[in-house]
Amino acid sequence: DIQMTQSPSSLSASVGDRVTITCRASQGIRSWLAWYQQKPEKAPKSLIYDASSLQSGVPSRFSGNQSGTDFTLTISSLQPEDFATYYCQQYYNYPLTFGGGTKVEIK
Amino acid sequence: EVQLLESGGGLVQPGGSLRLSCAASRFTFSNYAMSWVRQAPGKGLEWVSRITGSGDSTYYTDSVKGRFTISRDNSKNTVYLQMNSLRAEDTAVYYCAKGGAPETLIDAFDIWGQGTMVTVSS
């Protein structure tokens, strides 16, 4: 199985900050990586697919990047509604696997 | 607006069975693969199973193989998860999720349902 390792597991940031979350795959997955946002007691929401493509309706302050097996999700200017937990997920092969999550909290 | 609505969760004893349903609306259901993803209380997301749009191919995570069965009825725009021999560790919120691209073997999710809670306990 492909292991997805996210870091950090949590972070504190202020509104307006630039925030970067990293996800590392245990083997090559090409660009088959997605990012999801989940708020407490809510279903996940899809943000990014194919490593850097924004889902329809997702604000442009969210962006995704790739360098080999390392992937990043960047929020350019953190907004109050962005405080949530973020998950990466590979869909290169089965079983589909998620990272452990990164909780973004208010400083 | 594309919508997924899960139902069928509840409390079941260890060893028991439950069938989850996910009703889809406002997209061409048969063109898209569907998955079930679960989340144990306080834990992260875990993919459980996926079925292709035609229903010809199914995939499972190892921990549910032989116990869970995914199926779909394209005439009813509904995907199912039959769960047998349930264990305490199957306790979770179960989400259905739609594949993002039509007629692909594997892809990301673009739409998620609101989830249904399954509790396995005596």
CSV table of C-alpha atoms in Angstrom, one decimal, chain A:
chain,number,residue,atom,x,y,z
A,1,ASP,CA,0.0,0.0,0.0
A,2,ILE,CA,1.1,3.6,-0.7
A,3,GLN,CA,1.7,5.5,2.6
A,4,MET,CA,0.8,9.2,2.6
A,5,THR,CA,2.6,11.2,5.3
A,6,GLN,CA,1.3,14.7,6.1
A,7,SER,CA,3.1,17.3,8.0
A,8,PRO,CA,2.6,19.1,10.3
A,9,SER,CA,-0.2,17.2,12.0
A,10,SER,CA,-1.4,20.6,13.3
A,11,LEU,CA,-0.6,24.2,13.1
A,12,SER,CA,-1.7,27.5,14.5
A,13,ALA,CA,-2.0,30.5,12.2
A,14,SER,CA,-3.7,33.9,12.1
A,15,VAL,CA,-6.1,35.3,9.5
A,16,GLY,CA,-4.1,36.6,6.6
A,17,ASP,CA,-1.2,34.2,7.1
A,18,ARG,CA,0.3,32.1,4.3
A,19,VAL,CA,-0.1,28.4,5.2
A,20,THR,CA,1.6,25.4,3.6
A,21,ILE,CA,0.8,21.8,4.3
A,22,THR,CA,3.0,19.0,3.0
A,23,CYS,CA,2.1,15.5,1.9
A,24,ARG,CA,4.8,12.9,1.0
A,25,ALA,CA,4.0,9.7,-0.9
A,26,SER,CA,5.9,6.5,-0.1
A,27,GLN,CA,6.4,5.9,-3.8
A,28,GLY,CA,5.8,7.7,-7.1
A,29,ILE,CA,2.1,8.5,-7.7
A,30,ARG,CA,2.6,10.8,-10.7
A,31,SER,CA,0.2,13.7,-10.2
A,32,TRP,CA,-2.7,11.5,-8.9
A,33,LEU,CA,-3.2,13.4,-5.6
A,34,ALA,CA,-6.2,15.2,-4.2
A,35,TRP,CA,-6.7,17.5,-1.2
A,36,TYR,CA,-9.8,17.7,0.9
A,37,GLN,CA,-11.0,20.1,3.6
A,38,GLN,CA,-13.1,18.9,6.6
A,39,LYS,CA,-14.8,21.1,9.2
A,40,PRO,CA,-15.9,19.6,12.6
A,41,GLU,CA,-19.0,17.4,12.3
A,42,LYS,CA,-19.2,18.0,8.5
A,43,ALA,CA,-18.5,16.0,5.4
A,44,PRO,CA,-15.2,16.5,3.6
A,45,LYS,CA,-15.1,19.0,0.8
A,46,SER,CA,-13.0,18.5,-2.3
A,47,LEU,CA,-10.4,21.2,-3.0
A,48,ILE,CA,-7.8,20.0,-5.5
A,49,TYR,CA,-7.3,17.1,-7.8
A,50,ASP,CA,-4.4,16.0,-10.1
A,51,ALA,CA,-2.1,17.7,-7.6
A,52,SER,CA,-2.8,21.3,-8.7
A,53,SER,CA,-6.2,21.6,-10.3
A,54,LEU,CA,-8.9,23.5,-8.3
A,55,GLN,CA,-12.3,22.0,-8.0
A,56,SER,CA,-15.1,24.2,-9.3
A,57,GLY,CA,-16.0,26.9,-6.8
A,58,VAL,CA,-12.8,26.6,-4.7
A,59,PRO,CA,-11.3,30.1,-4.0
A,60,SER,CA,-8.1,30.9,-5.8
A,61,ARG,CA,-6.2,31.4,-2.5
A,62,PHE,CA,-5.9,27.6,-2.4
A,63,SER,CA,-3.2,26.1,-4.6
A,64,GLY,CA,-1.4,22.8,-5.0
A,65,ASN,CA,2.1,21.9,-6.1
A,66,GLN,CA,4.3,18.9,-6.6
A,67,SER,CA,8.0,18.1,-6.5
A,68,GLY,CA,8.5,14.4,-7.1
A,69,THR,CA,6.7,12.5,-4.4
A,70,ASP,CA,6.3,15.7,-2.2
A,71,PHE,CA,3.1,17.6,-2.6
A,72,THR,CA,2.0,20.9,-1.0
A,73,LEU,CA,-1.3,22.6,-0.3
A,74,THR,CA,-0.9,26.4,0.1
A,75,ILE,CA,-3.4,28.9,1.4
A,76,SER,CA,-2.1,32.2,0.3
A,77,SER,CA,-4.1,34.3,2.8
A,78,LEU,CA,-5.9,32.4,5.5
A,79,GLN,CA,-9.5,33.3,6.0
A,80,PRO,CA,-11.7,32.6,9.0
A,81,GLU,CA,-13.6,29.9,7.1
A,82,ASP,CA,-10.4,28.0,6.3
A,83,PHE,CA,-9.9,26.8,9.9
A,84,ALA,CA,-10.4,23.1,9.4
A,85,THR,CA,-8.6,19.8,8.9
A,86,TYR,CA,-7.0,19.0,5.6
A,87,TYR,CA,-6.3,15.6,4.1
A,88,CYS,CA,-4.3,14.5,1.1
A,89,GLN,CA,-5.2,11.3,-0.8
A,90,GLN,CA,-3.5,9.3,-3.6
A,91,TYR,CA,-5.5,7.7,-6.4
A,92,TYR,CA,-2.5,6.2,-8.2
A,93,ASN,CA,-3.6,2.7,-7.2
A,94,TYR,CA,-5.7,0.6,-4.9
A,95,PRO,CA,-6.2,0.8,-2.0
A,96,LEU,CA,-6.8,4.5,-2.2
A,97,THR,CA,-5.0,6.0,0.8
A,98,PHE,CA,-5.3,9.3,2.8
A,99,GLY,CA,-2.8,11.2,4.8
A,100,GLY,CA,-3.3,11.5,8.5
A,101,GLY,CA,-4.6,15.0,8.3
A,102,THR,CA,-3.4,18.5,9.2
A,103,LYS,CA,-5.5,20.6,11.6
A,104,VAL,CA,-5.3,24.3,11.0
A,105,GLU,CA,-6.2,26.2,14.2
A,106,ILE,CA,-6.6,29.8,15.1
A,107,LYS,CA,-3.6,31.4,16.8
